[in-house]
CSV table of C-alpha atoms and ligand atoms in Angstrom, one decimal:
chain,number,residue,atom,x,y,z
G,17,MET,CA,0.0,-0.1,0.2
G,18,SER,CA,1.4,3.4,-0.9
G,19,TRP,CA,0.3,6.7,0.2
G,20,LEU,CA,0.9,9.9,-1.2
G,21,ILE,CA,0.6,12.9,1.5
G,22,LYS,CA,0.1,16.4,-0.5
G,23,GLY,CA,1.0,20.1,0.8
G,24,ALA,CA,2.2,18.9,4.4
G,25,ARG,CA,4.3,21.0,6.0
G,26,PRO,CA,7.2,18.6,7.8
G,27,LEU,CA,8.0,20.5,11.0
G,28,GLY,CA,6.3,23.3,10.1
G,29,GLY,CA,8.8,23.6,6.7
G,30,PRO,CA,7.9,24.2,3.1
G,31,ALA,CA,5.3,22.4,2.3
G,32,SER,CA,5.9,19.5,0.7
G,33,ASP,CA,4.3,16.2,-0.8
G,34,ILE,CA,5.2,12.7,0.9
G,35,LEU,CA,5.5,9.2,-0.7
G,36,ILE,CA,4.9,6.3,1.2
G,37,GLU,CA,5.6,2.9,0.2
G,38,GLY,CA,4.9,0.2,2.2
G,39,THR,CA,6.6,0.8,5.9
G,40,GLN,CA,9.0,3.2,4.8
G,41,ILE,CA,8.6,7.0,3.5
G,42,VAL,CA,10.1,6.9,0.1
G,43,GLU,CA,10.4,10.4,-1.1
G,44,VAL,CA,10.2,13.6,0.3
G,45,THR,CA,9.5,17.0,-2.1
G,46,GLU,CA,8.8,20.0,-2.0
G,47,SER,CA,4.9,21.2,-3.0
G,48,GLY,CA,5.5,22.2,-7.0
G,49,ARG,CA,7.5,19.7,-8.2
G,50,SER,CA,5.4,16.7,-6.9
G,51,VAL,CA,6.9,13.4,-6.4
G,52,LEU,CA,4.0,11.8,-9.1
G,53,ASP,CA,6.4,13.9,-11.7
G,54,ILE,CA,9.4,12.2,-10.4
G,55,GLY,CA,7.7,8.5,-11.0
G,56,ALA,CA,5.1,7.3,-7.9
G,57,PRO,CA,3.4,3.9,-8.3
G,58,ASP,CA,-0.4,3.7,-9.5
G,59,GLU,CA,-1.8,2.4,-6.4
G,60,VAL,CA,-1.7,5.4,-4.3
G,61,SER,CA,-4.2,6.5,-1.7
G,62,VAL,CA,-4.0,10.6,-1.9
G,63,ILE,CA,-4.0,12.6,1.1
G,64,ASP,CA,-4.9,16.2,1.1
G,65,ALA,CA,-2.6,17.7,3.6
G,66,GLU,CA,-2.7,21.6,2.7
G,67,GLY,CA,-1.8,23.5,5.9
G,68,LEU,CA,-1.7,20.5,8.2
G,69,ILE,CA,1.9,20.0,10.5
G,70,ALA,CA,4.0,16.5,9.4
G,71,LEU,CA,5.5,15.3,12.8
G,72,PRO,CA,7.5,12.1,13.4
G,73,GLY,CA,5.1,9.8,15.3
G,74,LEU,CA,4.6,10.8,19.1
G,75,VAL,CA,6.4,9.3,21.8
G,76,ALA,CA,4.6,8.8,25.0
G,77,LEU,CA,7.5,8.1,27.5
G,78,HIS,CA,4.8,8.0,30.4
G,79,THR,CA,1.5,6.9,30.6
G,80,HIS,CA,-0.7,4.1,32.7
G,81,LEU,CA,-2.0,1.8,30.5
G,82,ARG,CA,-3.4,0.4,33.5
G,83,GLU,CA,-3.3,-3.4,32.2
G,84,PRO,CA,-3.2,-6.5,34.0
G,85,GLY,CA,-5.7,-5.6,36.6
G,86,ARG,CA,-7.4,-2.5,36.5
G,87,GLU,CA,-9.0,-3.0,33.2
G,88,ASP,CA,-12.0,-0.9,34.8
G,89,ALA,CA,-9.6,1.9,34.0
G,90,GLU,CA,-7.7,1.5,30.9
G,91,THR,CA,-6.7,-1.4,28.7
G,92,VAL,CA,-3.4,-1.7,26.5
G,93,GLU,CA,-6.3,-1.4,23.2
G,94,THR,CA,-8.1,1.7,24.6
G,95,GLY,CA,-5.1,3.5,26.2
G,96,THR,CA,-3.3,3.3,23.2
G,97,ARG,CA,-6.1,3.9,20.3
G,98,ALA,CA,-6.5,7.1,22.5
G,99,ALA,CA,-2.7,7.2,22.0
G,100,ALA,CA,-2.8,7.3,18.8
G,101,LEU,CA,-5.5,9.6,18.2
G,102,GLY,CA,-3.3,12.0,20.4
G,103,GLY,CA,-0.7,11.3,17.7
G,104,TYR,CA,1.8,8.6,19.0
G,105,THR,CA,2.8,6.2,17.1
G,106,ALA,CA,5.1,4.3,20.4
G,107,VAL,CA,4.5,4.2,24.4
G,108,HIS,CA,6.0,3.5,27.5
G,109,ALA,CA,3.7,1.6,30.0
G,110,MET,CA,4.6,2.4,33.4
G,111,ALA,CA,5.4,-0.9,36.4
G,112,ASN,CA,2.5,0.3,38.4
G,113,THR,CA,0.1,-2.8,37.2
G,114,GLU,CA,-1.9,-5.2,39.4
G,115,PRO,CA,0.4,-7.9,39.5
G,116,VAL,CA,3.1,-5.4,39.0
G,117,ALA,CA,5.2,-5.4,35.8
G,118,ASP,CA,8.7,-6.6,38.2
G,119,THR,CA,9.0,-10.2,36.1
G,120,ALA,CA,9.9,-10.9,32.6
G,121,GLY,CA,6.6,-12.5,32.5
G,122,VAL,CA,4.6,-9.3,33.5
G,123,VAL,CA,6.5,-7.2,31.0
G,124,GLU,CA,6.3,-9.9,28.0
G,125,GLN,CA,2.6,-9.9,28.3
G,126,VAL,CA,1.9,-6.2,28.2
G,127,TRP,CA,4.2,-6.0,25.4
G,128,ARG,CA,2.2,-8.6,23.6
G,129,LEU,CA,-1.3,-6.7,24.1
G,130,GLY,CA,0.9,-3.6,22.7
G,131,GLN,CA,1.2,-6.3,19.4
G,132,GLN,CA,-2.2,-7.7,19.5
G,133,ALA,CA,-4.0,-4.2,19.5
G,134,GLY,CA,-1.8,-2.5,16.8
G,135,TYR,CA,-2.2,1.4,17.4
G,136,CYS,CA,1.0,2.0,18.5
G,137,ASP,CA,4.7,-0.1,19.7
G,138,VAL,CA,4.0,-0.3,23.4
G,139,ARG,CA,6.9,-0.4,25.7
G,140,PRO,CA,6.7,-1.6,28.8
G,141,VAL,CA,8.8,0.0,31.5
G,142,GLY,CA,9.9,-2.2,34.7
G,143,ALA,CA,9.6,-2.0,38.3
G,144,VAL,CA,12.8,-0.8,40.1
G,145,THR,CA,11.9,-3.0,43.2
G,146,VAL,CA,9.8,-5.9,43.5
G,147,GLY,CA,6.5,-5.1,44.0
G,148,LEU,CA,6.9,-1.2,44.0
G,149,GLY,CA,7.9,-1.9,47.7
G,150,GLY,CA,11.4,-0.1,48.0
G,151,ARG,CA,13.1,-3.2,49.5
G,152,GLN,CA,14.8,-5.1,47.1
G,153,LEU,CA,15.5,-4.9,43.5
G,154,ALA,CA,13.4,-6.3,40.8
G,155,GLU,CA,14.7,-8.6,38.1
G,156,LEU,CA,16.0,-5.8,36.4
G,157,GLY,CA,18.1,-8.0,33.9
G,158,ALA,CA,15.7,-10.4,33.1
G,159,MET,CA,13.0,-8.1,32.0
G,160,ALA,CA,15.9,-6.2,30.0
G,161,ASP,CA,16.8,-9.5,28.3
G,162,SER,CA,12.9,-10.4,27.6
G,163,ALA,CA,11.3,-10.4,24.7
G,164,ALA,CA,10.0,-7.2,26.1
G,165,SER,CA,13.6,-5.3,26.2
G,166,VAL,CA,13.1,-3.4,28.5
G,167,ARG,CA,15.2,-0.3,29.0
G,168,VAL,CA,13.5,2.2,31.0
G,169,PHE,CA,12.6,1.2,34.8
G,170,SER,CA,10.8,3.1,37.3
G,171,ASP,CA,8.7,2.8,40.7
G,172,ASP,CA,6.4,5.4,39.4
G,173,GLY,CA,3.9,5.9,41.7
G,174,PHE,CA,6.5,5.7,44.5
G,175,CYS,CA,9.9,7.0,44.8
G,176,VAL,CA,12.9,4.6,45.2
G,177,ALA,CA,13.7,6.8,48.4
G,178,ASP,CA,16.8,4.4,50.2
G,179,PRO,CA,19.5,5.8,48.2
G,180,LEU,CA,21.8,2.7,48.6
G,181,LEU,CA,19.0,1.2,46.7
G,182,MET,CA,18.6,3.8,44.5
G,183,ARG,CA,22.4,3.7,43.6
G,184,ARG,CA,22.4,-0.5,43.2
G,185,ALA,CA,19.3,0.5,40.7
G,186,LEU,CA,21.7,3.0,38.7
G,187,GLU,CA,24.8,0.5,38.9
G,188,TYR,CA,23.0,-2.6,37.5
G,189,VAL,CA,21.6,-0.6,34.2
G,190,LYS,CA,24.7,0.4,33.0
G,191,ALA,CA,25.5,-3.4,31.6
G,192,PHE,CA,22.4,-3.2,29.2
G,193,ASP,CA,22.4,0.9,28.4
G,194,GLY,CA,19.6,1.1,30.4
G,195,VAL,CA,18.1,3.8,32.7
G,196,ILE,CA,16.5,4.3,35.8
G,197,ALA,CA,12.8,7.0,35.8
G,198,GLN,CA,12.8,8.2,38.8
G,199,HIS,CA,9.2,9.9,40.5
G,200,ALA,CA,11.1,12.3,43.0
G,201,GLN,CA,9.6,12.3,46.0
G,202,GLU,CA,10.7,12.4,48.9
G,203,PRO,CA,8.2,10.4,51.4
G,204,ARG,CA,8.6,11.6,55.0
G,205,LEU,CA,8.0,15.2,53.7
G,206,THR,CA,5.2,14.0,52.4
G,207,GLU,CA,2.5,12.2,54.1
G,208,GLY,CA,-0.4,12.8,53.4
G,209,ALA,CA,0.1,15.7,51.0
G,210,GLN,CA,-2.9,17.1,48.8
G,211,LEU,CA,-1.6,19.7,47.3
G,212,ASN,CA,1.5,21.9,46.5
G,213,GLU,CA,2.6,23.8,49.8
G,214,GLY,CA,1.5,27.9,49.8
G,215,GLU,CA,-0.7,29.9,49.6
G,216,VAL,CA,-3.8,28.0,48.4
G,217,ALA,CA,-3.4,24.8,50.1
G,218,SER,CA,-3.2,27.1,53.1
G,219,ARG,CA,-6.5,28.2,52.6
G,220,LEU,CA,-8.5,25.1,51.6
G,221,GLY,CA,-7.0,23.8,54.1
G,222,LEU,CA,-5.1,20.9,52.6
G,223,ALA,CA,-1.3,19.4,53.6
G,224,GLY,CA,1.4,20.8,51.7
G,225,TRP,CA,3.4,18.9,49.0
G,226,PRO,CA,6.6,21.0,49.2
G,227,ALA,CA,8.9,21.8,46.1
G,228,ALA,CA,11.9,21.1,48.6
G,229,ALA,CA,10.7,17.3,48.7
G,230,GLU,CA,10.7,17.0,44.7
G,231,GLU,CA,14.4,18.9,44.5
G,232,ALA,CA,15.7,17.1,47.5
G,233,ILE,CA,15.6,13.9,45.5
G,234,ILE,CA,16.0,15.4,42.2
G,235,ALA,CA,19.7,16.5,43.6
G,236,ARG,CA,20.8,13.4,45.8
G,237,ASP,CA,20.0,11.6,42.5
G,238,CYS,CA,21.8,13.3,39.9
G,239,LEU,CA,24.4,13.0,41.7
G,240,LEU,CA,24.1,9.3,42.4
G,241,ALA,CA,24.1,9.4,38.9
G,242,ALA,CA,27.2,11.3,38.7
G,243,HIS,CA,29.3,8.6,40.6
G,244,VAL,CA,28.5,6.1,38.8
G,245,GLY,CA,28.3,7.5,35.7
G,246,SER,CA,24.7,6.1,34.9
G,247,ALA,CA,21.5,7.4,33.1
G,248,LEU,CA,19.2,9.2,35.2
G,249,HIS,CA,15.6,10.0,34.2
G,250,VAL,CA,13.7,12.3,35.9
G,251,CYS,CA,9.5,12.0,35.7
G,252,HIS,CA,7.2,14.7,35.4
G,253,VAL,CA,9.7,18.1,36.6
G,254,SER,CA,6.9,20.1,38.8
G,255,THR,CA,9.6,23.3,40.6
G,256,ALA,CA,11.0,26.1,39.3
G,257,GLY,CA,13.9,24.8,41.7
G,258,SER,CA,14.0,21.6,39.8
G,259,VAL,CA,14.5,23.0,36.5
G,260,GLU,CA,17.3,24.5,37.9
G,261,ILE,CA,18.9,21.3,39.4
G,262,ILE,CA,18.6,19.7,35.9
G,263,ARG,CA,20.1,22.7,34.6
G,264,TRP,CA,23.6,22.8,37.2
G,265,ALA,CA,23.9,18.6,36.3
G,266,LYS,CA,23.4,19.0,32.9
G,267,SER,CA,26.0,21.7,33.0
G,268,LYS,CA,28.0,19.1,34.2
G,269,GLY,CA,28.2,16.9,31.7
G,270,TRP,CA,26.4,14.2,33.4
G,271,GLN,CA,23.4,11.8,32.4
G,272,VAL,CA,20.6,13.2,33.1
G,273,THR,CA,17.2,14.0,31.6
G,274,ALA,CA,13.6,14.6,32.4
G,275,GLU,CA,9.9,15.3,31.6
G,276,VAL,CA,7.4,17.5,32.3
G,277,THR,CA,3.8,16.8,31.7
G,278,PRO,CA,1.3,18.9,30.2
G,279,HIS,CA,-0.9,19.8,33.0
G,280,HIS,CA,2.3,20.8,34.4
G,281,LEU,CA,2.9,23.7,31.7
G,282,LEU,CA,-0.1,24.6,31.6
G,283,LEU,CA,-2.1,24.4,34.8
G,284,THR,CA,-1.6,25.8,38.5
G,285,ASP,CA,-2.8,24.9,42.5
G,286,ASP,CA,-5.3,28.0,41.9
G,287,LEU,CA,-7.3,25.0,40.1
G,288,ALA,CA,-8.1,23.5,43.8
G,289,GLN,CA,-10.1,25.8,44.8
G,290,GLY,CA,-13.6,24.1,44.0
G,291,TYR,CA,-11.7,21.3,45.6
G,292,ASP,CA,-12.5,19.3,42.3
G,293,PRO,CA,-10.1,16.2,42.3
G,294,VAL,CA,-10.1,16.5,38.6
G,295,PHE,CA,-7.4,18.6,39.5
G,296,LYS,CA,-5.5,16.5,42.3
G,297,VAL,CA,-2.2,14.9,40.4
G,298,ASN,CA,1.2,13.6,42.0
G,299,PRO,CA,3.1,16.2,41.5
G,300,PRO,CA,0.5,18.8,42.1
G,301,LEU,CA,0.1,21.6,40.1
G,302,ARG,CA,2.0,24.2,41.2
G,303,THR,CA,2.0,28.1,40.9
G,304,ARG,CA,2.3,30.4,38.2
G,305,ALA,CA,6.2,30.6,38.7
G,306,ASP,CA,7.1,27.7,38.3
G,307,VAL,CA,4.4,26.9,34.9
G,308,ALA,CA,6.8,29.7,33.6
G,309,ALA,CA,10.2,27.9,34.5
G,310,LEU,CA,9.1,24.5,33.3
G,311,ARG,CA,8.0,25.9,29.6
G,312,ALA,CA,11.4,28.2,29.6
G,313,GLY,CA,13.2,24.9,31.1
G,314,LEU,CA,11.7,23.2,27.9
G,315,ALA,CA,12.2,25.6,25.6
G,316,ASP,CA,15.7,25.6,26.7
G,317,GLY,CA,16.4,22.0,26.7
G,318,THR,CA,16.5,21.5,30.0
G,319,ILE,CA,13.9,19.8,29.9
G,320,ASP,CA,14.2,17.2,27.4
G,321,CYS,CA,10.4,16.3,26.8
G,322,VAL,CA,6.9,16.3,27.6
G,323,ALA,CA,5.6,13.4,28.8
G,324,THR,CA,2.3,12.9,29.5
G,325,ASP,CA,2.0,10.7,32.6
G,326,HIS,CA,-1.6,9.7,32.0
G,327,ALA,CA,-3.2,8.1,34.5
G,328,PRO,CA,-6.8,6.8,34.1
G,329,HIS,CA,-8.9,6.5,36.8
G,330,PRO,CA,-12.6,5.0,36.5
G,331,VAL,CA,-15.1,7.8,37.7
G,332,GLU,CA,-15.4,6.5,41.4
G,333,ALA,CA,-12.2,7.0,42.6
G,334,LYS,CA,-11.9,10.5,41.1
G,335,GLU,CA,-15.6,11.9,41.8
G,336,THR,CA,-15.5,11.9,46.1
G,337,GLU,CA,-14.1,14.1,48.2
G,338,TRP,CA,-10.7,15.6,47.5
G,339,ALA,CA,-8.7,13.9,50.1
G,340,ALA,CA,-10.4,10.2,49.0
G,341,ALA,CA,-10.1,10.8,45.3
G,342,ALA,CA,-6.2,9.3,43.7
G,343,ASN,CA,-3.7,11.0,41.9
G,344,GLY,CA,-4.1,11.4,38.5
G,345,MET,CA,-5.2,12.6,35.0
G,346,THR,CA,-5.3,11.5,31.4
G,347,GLY,CA,-3.3,13.5,28.6
G,348,LEU,CA,-2.8,11.7,25.6
G,349,GLU,CA,-5.8,13.2,23.5
G,350,THR,CA,-4.8,16.2,24.4
G,351,ALA,CA,-0.8,16.8,24.8
G,352,LEU,CA,-0.2,17.8,21.4
G,353,ARG,CA,-3.1,20.8,21.4
G,354,VAL,CA,-1.9,21.6,25.4
G,355,VAL,CA,1.8,21.8,24.0
G,356,GLN,CA,0.5,24.1,21.1
G,357,LEU,CA,-1.6,26.5,23.3
G,358,ALA,CA,1.7,26.7,26.3
G,359,MET,CA,4.8,26.8,24.0
G,360,VAL,CA,3.5,27.1,20.3
G,361,ASP,CA,1.5,30.1,20.5
G,362,THR,CA,3.4,31.2,22.4
G,363,GLY,CA,6.5,31.7,20.5
G,364,LEU,CA,8.5,29.9,22.9
G,365,LEU,CA,8.8,26.8,20.9
G,366,ASP,CA,8.6,26.0,17.2
G,367,TRP,CA,7.9,22.5,15.2
G,368,ALA,CA,10.8,21.5,15.0
G,369,GLY,CA,11.3,22.3,18.4
G,370,VAL,CA,7.9,20.3,19.3
G,371,ALA,CA,8.9,17.3,17.1
G,372,ASP,CA,12.7,17.3,18.8
G,373,ARG,CA,10.7,16.9,22.6
G,374,MET,CA,8.0,14.7,22.0
G,375,SER,CA,9.2,12.3,19.3
G,376,ALA,CA,13.0,12.6,18.6
G,377,ARG,CA,14.3,13.2,22.6
G,378,PRO,CA,11.9,10.6,24.5
G,379,ALA,CA,12.5,7.7,21.9
G,380,ALA,CA,16.1,8.4,22.5
G,381,ILE,CA,16.3,8.2,26.0
G,382,GLY,CA,13.4,5.1,26.1
G,383,ARG,CA,15.6,3.4,24.0
G,384,LEU,CA,13.4,3.4,20.6
G,385,THR,CA,14.3,2.3,17.5
G,386,GLY,CA,12.6,3.1,14.5
G,387,HIS,CA,10.7,6.0,15.8
G,388,GLY,CA,11.7,10.1,16.7
G,389,GLN,CA,13.5,10.0,13.3
G,390,PRO,CA,13.0,12.9,10.3
G,391,ILE,CA,10.8,13.0,7.8
G,392,ALA,CA,12.7,12.1,5.5
G,393,PRO,CA,13.7,9.0,2.6
G,394,GLY,CA,14.2,6.3,4.6
G,395,CYS,CA,13.3,6.6,7.8
G,396,PRO,CA,10.1,4.4,8.9
G,397,ALA,CA,7.0,6.0,8.2
G,398,ASN,CA,5.9,6.9,11.7
G,399,LEU,CA,3.8,10.4,11.5
G,400,THR,CA,1.4,12.5,12.4
G,401,LEU,CA,-0.6,14.9,10.5
G,402,TYR,CA,-1.6,18.0,12.5
G,403,ASP,CA,-4.4,20.8,12.1
G,404,PRO,CA,-2.5,23.8,14.2
G,405,HIS,CA,-5.7,26.2,12.4
G,406,LYS,CA,-8.1,24.2,13.4
G,407,PRO,CA,-10.1,26.9,15.8
G,408,PRO,CA,-9.6,26.1,19.8
G,409,GLU,CA,-13.3,24.0,20.3
G,410,LYS,CA,-14.0,22.5,24.1
G,411,VAL,CA,-12.7,19.1,25.1
G,412,ASP,CA,-15.0,16.6,26.2
G,413,PRO,CA,-13.5,13.8,27.4
G,414,ALA,CA,-17.1,11.6,26.8
G,415,THR,CA,-15.7,11.5,23.1
G,416,HIS,CA,-12.8,10.6,24.3
G,417,ALA,CA,-11.4,6.7,23.6
G,418,SER,CA,-9.6,6.2,27.2
G,419,LYS,CA,-11.9,4.1,29.2
G,420,SER,CA,-12.2,7.1,31.7
G,421,ARG,CA,-12.9,10.5,31.7
G,422,ASN,CA,-10.4,12.6,34.3
G,423,SER,CA,-8.9,15.0,31.7
G,424,PRO,CA,-8.2,18.2,33.5
G,425,PHE,CA,-8.9,20.2,30.3
G,426,ALA,CA,-12.7,19.0,30.4
G,427,GLY,CA,-14.7,22.0,29.0
G,428,MET,CA,-11.6,24.3,28.2
G,429,ALA,CA,-11.1,25.0,25.1
G,430,LEU,CA,-7.9,24.0,22.8
G,431,PRO,CA,-6.6,24.8,19.5
G,432,GLY,CA,-5.8,22.4,16.7
G,433,ARG,CA,-6.3,18.9,15.7
G,434,VAL,CA,-4.5,15.5,15.4
G,435,HIS,CA,-6.0,14.5,11.4
G,436,ALA,CA,-3.9,11.6,10.9
G,437,THR,CA,-1.2,9.3,12.3
G,438,PHE,CA,1.3,6.5,10.5
G,439,LEU,CA,2.5,3.6,12.4
G,440,ARG,CA,5.1,2.4,10.0
G,441,GLY,CA,2.8,2.8,6.8
G,442,VAL,CA,0.0,1.8,8.1
G,443,PRO,CA,-2.8,4.8,8.9
G,444,THR,CA,-3.8,4.1,12.7
G,445,VAL,CA,-5.8,7.2,12.3
G,446,LEU,CA,-7.5,9.1,9.7
G,447,ASP,CA,-9.5,12.6,9.7
G,448,GLY,CA,-9.5,12.4,13.1
G,449,LYS,CA,-10.5,9.1,13.4
G,450,VAL,CA,-9.7,5.1,14.4
G,451,THR,CA,-9.1,3.8,10.9
G,452,ARG,CA,-10.7,0.4,13.4
A,547,LIG,ZN1,4.7,9.6,39.1
């Protein structure tokens, strides 16, 4: 099967025609010099992509697909369908499933479910410690050697708080070029924490989650990663101080990378004032100053990538009183639109920058081959066509493919629309709808 995408703008550059044959991009030619003129096959489906931006298929470094165990919230199939609709061609699935993905058996199960669903490449993240218990290293080598070829390990949801265990994990994954993705949260400083420690939490009478609890762990782990010469990835950076620490670690040449979520790029703790738990997340929404620092850090490359931390929850887990509600927000279907609003429309990042922060860099951090590559002949045809000119439209989670509805952007007008997603030359999404 061949596809001719006519008039799309790769990374926001000049309008071009992109010819896909089989699983690969075979021609990219500036419009006016049509690839058809230089010999395209007869059997070709044409997409009129005038005005659309072509990006390499997005890579999600941090999602919770909930299977096995919490299929009431999400399955690999529904989560990857949501991802494809958001423009993603690869997703990493976090280990906090039931059972926990801490053995070769469970990570292979998740990997196979991804293959069966067929919407995205699914790369399981392995747990760092047995049962996410923080006491004993999991079988990191066995997960790396498994069919799932795990390279990213994380106890996300929990922090690997024990510094000696963190050191051992960093040392262990060096053998196979792995990376430890840390959920940075000093547990003693955040017992019972409900919201960013500050003015809003005080006014609402909610227990505070201090920025220092994140920053202390990030600083410690940067030092450990440098000491043992291993790779640290910092999950969902949420404070201005964290950005400063990571900037310092990078200036030393240490192997430290970091991600920020769409919600931390756009939302603040002010939203908690109505006590609506849809805004409850871990780490919590922070202040305006933090949002500005996160945007600046993403723009200058201190923060490597945008990762959704897509965290679906069933209605009963979220529609309850604030203190009892689960942490987490869905995000796969809105991420690119939020990034347009927060980063592109503000002039902080161009589309080449978006491709770097949402595809190339997360693919490199996740040790993924075949994703995050240029839109160029000889590269796998993993790409996304995005319409940035679609007027802002209110987000309605009821229309989402995710099994869960806990989007903090519900009712907010976001610009843009994902028009199509191709996974190795096969459209998973066309005209904004899944193809099957
Ligand atoms: Zn986390």
